[in-house]
Amino acid sequence: MTLVQTHPRAMSTDAAHRTVADAMDAAGPQVPDDMTVEVALSVMAAARTGHLLVCDEDGQCTNLVTRARLTTLRDSSGYTDRVRLRDITDAGGPFASPLTTVAEAEHAMRHRRLGALPVVDEHGTALGVLALSR
């Protein structure tokens, strides 16, 4: 697996010192944590994305949910149509700072088996998503 790059890079950029801000994708759809799983899946389908950034009432990013996770939950025996994203997300991350090196972020993502990692500023505002390609 290698990191996805969506922006052209200058040839002089040292890969060991490149930051997450250099490699991240746009933040993409951000949804409130009171959204239901069914609506979130519809938003993902409409946006043609595999993940959504979940934000609290103050607009701070609290987590990232994937289509695979929501589909698995929806297909489980205990699922009801009243389940909201705040009920299933792990508040508090993990997140990356835009100043984190790509190497550090990639190591953390592999260790935690994450396909995507939200990038947030010091106020918790989502700036983008760092994704591993398959």
PDB file of C-alpha atoms in Angstrom:
ATOM      1  CA  MET A   1       0.000   0.000   0.000  1.00  0.00           C
ATOM      2  CA  THR A   2       1.186   3.493  -0.780  1.00  0.00           C
ATOM      3  CA  LEU A   3      -0.137   6.900   0.037  1.00  0.00           C
ATOM      4  CA  VAL A   4      -2.513   8.481  -2.415  1.00  0.00           C
ATOM      5  CA  GLN A   5      -1.203  11.682  -3.941  1.00  0.00           C
ATOM      6  CA  THR A   6      -3.684  14.023  -5.516  1.00  0.00           C
ATOM      7  CA  HIS A   7      -1.481  17.061  -6.085  1.00  0.00           C
ATOM      8  CA  PRO A   8       1.652  17.325  -8.217  1.00  0.00           C
ATOM      9  CA  ARG A   9       4.825  17.543  -6.136  1.00  0.00           C
ATOM     10  CA  ALA A  10       7.982  19.495  -6.788  1.00  0.00           C
ATOM     11  CA  MET A  11      10.905  17.217  -7.626  1.00  0.00           C
ATOM     12  CA  SER A  12      12.994  18.782  -4.839  1.00  0.00           C
ATOM     13  CA  THR A  13      10.552  17.780  -2.105  1.00  0.00           C
ATOM     14  CA  ASP A  14      12.258  15.374   0.301  1.00  0.00           C
ATOM     15  CA  ALA A  15       9.860  12.469   0.883  1.00  0.00           C
ATOM     16  CA  ALA A  16      11.135  11.944   4.432  1.00  0.00           C
ATOM     17  CA  HIS A  17      10.156  15.490   5.386  1.00  0.00           C
ATOM     18  CA  ARG A  18       6.926  15.804   3.430  1.00  0.00           C
ATOM     19  CA  THR A  19       3.981  16.600   5.671  1.00  0.00           C
ATOM     20  CA  VAL A  20       0.424  15.334   5.713  1.00  0.00           C
ATOM     21  CA  ALA A  21      -0.663  18.742   4.375  1.00  0.00           C
ATOM     22  CA  ASP A  22       1.322  17.949   1.203  1.00  0.00           C
ATOM     23  CA  ALA A  23      -0.366  14.584   0.635  1.00  0.00           C
ATOM     24  CA  MET A  24      -3.929  14.891   1.931  1.00  0.00           C
ATOM     25  CA  ASP A  25      -7.075  14.909  -0.171  1.00  0.00           C
ATOM     26  CA  ALA A  26      -9.802  17.522   0.257  1.00  0.00           C
ATOM     27  CA  ALA A  27     -11.911  16.946   3.351  1.00  0.00           C
ATOM     28  CA  GLY A  28     -14.958  15.833   1.357  1.00  0.00           C
ATOM     29  CA  PRO A  29     -18.419  15.543   2.844  1.00  0.00           C
ATOM     30  CA  GLN A  30     -18.744  16.548   6.480  1.00  0.00           C
ATOM     31  CA  VAL A  31     -21.904  15.508   8.273  1.00  0.00           C
ATOM     32  CA  PRO A  32     -23.379  16.143  11.727  1.00  0.00           C
ATOM     33  CA  ASP A  33     -23.098  13.429  14.355  1.00  0.00           C
ATOM     34  CA  ASP A  34     -26.892  13.329  14.788  1.00  0.00           C
ATOM     35  CA  MET A  35     -27.336  11.990  11.236  1.00  0.00           C
ATOM     36  CA  THR A  36     -28.779   8.476  10.974  1.00  0.00           C
ATOM     37  CA  VAL A  37     -26.830   5.631   9.414  1.00  0.00           C
ATOM     38  CA  GLU A  38     -29.330   5.361   6.540  1.00  0.00           C
ATOM     39  CA  VAL A  39     -29.000   9.044   5.659  1.00  0.00           C
ATOM     40  CA  ALA A  40     -25.195   8.832   5.933  1.00  0.00           C
ATOM     41  CA  LEU A  41     -25.151   5.928   3.493  1.00  0.00           C
ATOM     42  CA  SER A  42     -27.309   7.971   1.098  1.00  0.00           C
ATOM     43  CA  VAL A  43     -24.952  10.942   1.387  1.00  0.00           C
ATOM     44  CA  MET A  44     -21.991   8.663   0.630  1.00  0.00           C
ATOM     45  CA  ALA A  45     -23.731   7.244  -2.417  1.00  0.00           C
ATOM     46  CA  ALA A  46     -24.639  10.705  -3.723  1.00  0.00           C
ATOM     47  CA  ALA A  47     -21.109  12.022  -3.120  1.00  0.00           C
ATOM     48  CA  ARG A  48     -19.557   8.854  -4.564  1.00  0.00           C
ATOM     49  CA  THR A  49     -17.226   8.517  -1.600  1.00  0.00           C
ATOM     50  CA  GLY A  50     -16.312   5.698   0.745  1.00  0.00           C
ATOM     51  CA  HIS A  51     -16.120   7.802   3.896  1.00  0.00           C
ATOM     52  CA  LEU A  52     -17.619  10.782   5.701  1.00  0.00           C
ATOM     53  CA  LEU A  53     -16.147  13.117   8.279  1.00  0.00           C
ATOM     54  CA  VAL A  54     -18.399  13.323  11.327  1.00  0.00           C
ATOM     55  CA  CYS A  55     -18.632  16.690  13.112  1.00  0.00           C
ATOM     56  CA  ASP A  56     -20.173  17.723  16.412  1.00  0.00           C
ATOM     57  CA  GLU A  57     -22.554  20.649  16.963  1.00  0.00           C
ATOM     58  CA  ASP A  58     -19.567  23.032  17.133  1.00  0.00           C
ATOM     59  CA  GLY A  59     -18.281  21.929  13.730  1.00  0.00           C
ATOM     60  CA  GLN A  60     -15.308  20.046  15.149  1.00  0.00           C
ATOM     61  CA  CYS A  61     -14.368  16.789  13.481  1.00  0.00           C
ATOM     62  CA  THR A  62     -15.011  13.901  15.854  1.00  0.00           C
ATOM     63  CA  ASN A  63     -14.371  10.928  13.595  1.00  0.00           C
ATOM     64  CA  LEU A  64     -14.438   9.369  10.164  1.00  0.00           C
ATOM     65  CA  VAL A  65     -16.900   6.629   9.199  1.00  0.00           C
ATOM     66  CA  THR A  66     -16.599   4.331   6.215  1.00  0.00           C
ATOM     67  CA  ARG A  67     -19.210   2.814   3.945  1.00  0.00           C
ATOM     68  CA  ALA A  68     -18.010  -0.660   4.932  1.00  0.00           C
ATOM     69  CA  ARG A  69     -18.516   0.054   8.634  1.00  0.00           C
ATOM     70  CA  LEU A  70     -21.975   1.539   8.141  1.00  0.00           C
ATOM     71  CA  THR A  71     -23.070  -1.269   5.832  1.00  0.00           C
ATOM     72  CA  THR A  72     -21.899  -3.899   8.312  1.00  0.00           C
ATOM     73  CA  LEU A  73     -23.768  -2.126  11.104  1.00  0.00           C
ATOM     74  CA  ARG A  74     -26.926  -1.761   9.012  1.00  0.00           C
ATOM     75  CA  ASP A  75     -26.865  -5.469   8.177  1.00  0.00           C
ATOM     76  CA  SER A  76     -26.414  -6.540  11.820  1.00  0.00           C
ATOM     77  CA  SER A  77     -29.249  -8.054  13.841  1.00  0.00           C
ATOM     78  CA  GLY A  78     -29.297  -5.262  16.453  1.00  0.00           C
ATOM     79  CA  TYR A  79     -29.620  -2.420  13.960  1.00  0.00           C
ATOM     80  CA  THR A  80     -32.558  -0.013  14.006  1.00  0.00           C
ATOM     81  CA  ASP A  81     -33.191   2.962  11.748  1.00  0.00           C
ATOM     82  CA  ARG A  82     -32.757   5.263  14.764  1.00  0.00           C
ATOM     83  CA  VAL A  83     -29.026   4.643  15.138  1.00  0.00           C
ATOM     84  CA  ARG A  84     -27.121   7.902  14.736  1.00  0.00           C
ATOM     85  CA  LEU A  85     -23.494   8.410  13.829  1.00  0.00           C
ATOM     86  CA  ARG A  86     -22.694   9.693  17.330  1.00  0.00           C
ATOM     87  CA  ASP A  87     -23.849   6.314  18.656  1.00  0.00           C
ATOM     88  CA  ILE A  88     -21.267   4.372  16.679  1.00  0.00           C
ATOM     89  CA  THR A  89     -18.205   6.597  16.393  1.00  0.00           C
ATOM     90  CA  ASP A  90     -15.238   6.671  18.696  1.00  0.00           C
ATOM     91  CA  ALA A  91     -14.990  10.294  19.770  1.00  0.00           C
ATOM     92  CA  GLY A  92     -11.526  11.701  19.756  1.00  0.00           C
ATOM     93  CA  GLY A  93      -9.863  10.303  16.720  1.00  0.00           C
ATOM     94  CA  PRO A  94      -7.438   9.200  15.614  1.00  0.00           C
ATOM     95  CA  PHE A  95      -6.466  12.345  13.736  1.00  0.00           C
ATOM     96  CA  ALA A  96      -3.377  13.760  12.074  1.00  0.00           C
ATOM     97  CA  SER A  97      -2.022  17.271  12.277  1.00  0.00           C
ATOM     98  CA  PRO A  98      -1.151  18.894   8.949  1.00  0.00           C
ATOM     99  CA  LEU A  99       2.430  19.130  10.282  1.00  0.00           C
ATOM    100  CA  THR A 100       2.750  15.375  10.863  1.00  0.00           C
ATOM    101  CA  THR A 101       5.173  13.779   8.430  1.00  0.00           C
ATOM    102  CA  VAL A 102       3.733  11.445   5.827  1.00  0.00           C
ATOM    103  CA  ALA A 103       5.999   8.667   7.108  1.00  0.00           C
ATOM    104  CA  GLU A 104       4.665   9.023  10.676  1.00  0.00           C
ATOM    105  CA  ALA A 105       1.052   9.093   9.509  1.00  0.00           C
ATOM    106  CA  GLU A 106       1.519   6.110   7.208  1.00  0.00           C
ATOM    107  CA  HIS A 107       3.121   4.118  10.039  1.00  0.00           C
ATOM    108  CA  ALA A 108       0.243   4.958  12.409  1.00  0.00           C
ATOM    109  CA  MET A 109      -2.352   4.069   9.777  1.00  0.00           C
ATOM    110  CA  ARG A 110      -0.764   0.705   9.046  1.00  0.00           C
ATOM    111  CA  HIS A 111      -0.391  -0.052  12.758  1.00  0.00           C
ATOM    112  CA  ARG A 112      -4.072   0.753  13.421  1.00  0.00           C
ATOM    113  CA  ARG A 113      -5.229  -0.780  10.120  1.00  0.00           C
ATOM    114  CA  LEU A 114      -6.822   2.452   8.924  1.00  0.00           C
ATOM    115  CA  GLY A 115      -7.511   3.168   5.281  1.00  0.00           C
ATOM    116  CA  ALA A 116      -8.088   6.876   5.870  1.00  0.00           C
ATOM    117  CA  LEU A 117      -7.165   9.401   8.547  1.00  0.00           C
ATOM    118  CA  PRO A 118      -8.784  12.805   9.110  1.00  0.00           C
ATOM    119  CA  VAL A 119      -6.434  15.781   9.125  1.00  0.00           C
ATOM    120  CA  VAL A 120      -7.512  18.511  11.548  1.00  0.00           C
ATOM    121  CA  ASP A 121      -6.133  21.862  12.652  1.00  0.00           C
ATOM    122  CA  GLU A 122      -5.481  22.903  16.252  1.00  0.00           C
ATOM    123  CA  HIS A 123      -9.174  23.784  16.663  1.00  0.00           C
ATOM    124  CA  GLY A 124     -10.452  20.413  15.473  1.00  0.00           C
ATOM    125  CA  THR A 125     -11.622  21.718  12.098  1.00  0.00           C
ATOM    126  CA  ALA A 126     -11.282  19.156   9.317  1.00  0.00           C
ATOM    127  CA  LEU A 127      -8.759  20.180   6.682  1.00  0.00           C
ATOM    128  CA  GLY A 128      -8.588  16.990   4.664  1.00  0.00           C
ATOM    129  CA  VAL A 129      -8.183  13.233   4.658  1.00  0.00           C
ATOM    130  CA  LEU A 130      -5.039  11.196   4.235  1.00  0.00           C
ATOM    131  CA  ALA A 131      -5.813   7.901   2.489  1.00  0.00           C
ATOM    132  CA  LEU A 132      -3.824   4.774   1.752  1.00  0.00           C
ATOM    133  CA  SER A 133      -4.307   3.303  -1.691  1.00  0.00           C
ATOM    134  CA  ARG A 134      -4.839  -0.438  -2.075  1.00  0.00           C
TER     135      ARG A 134
END
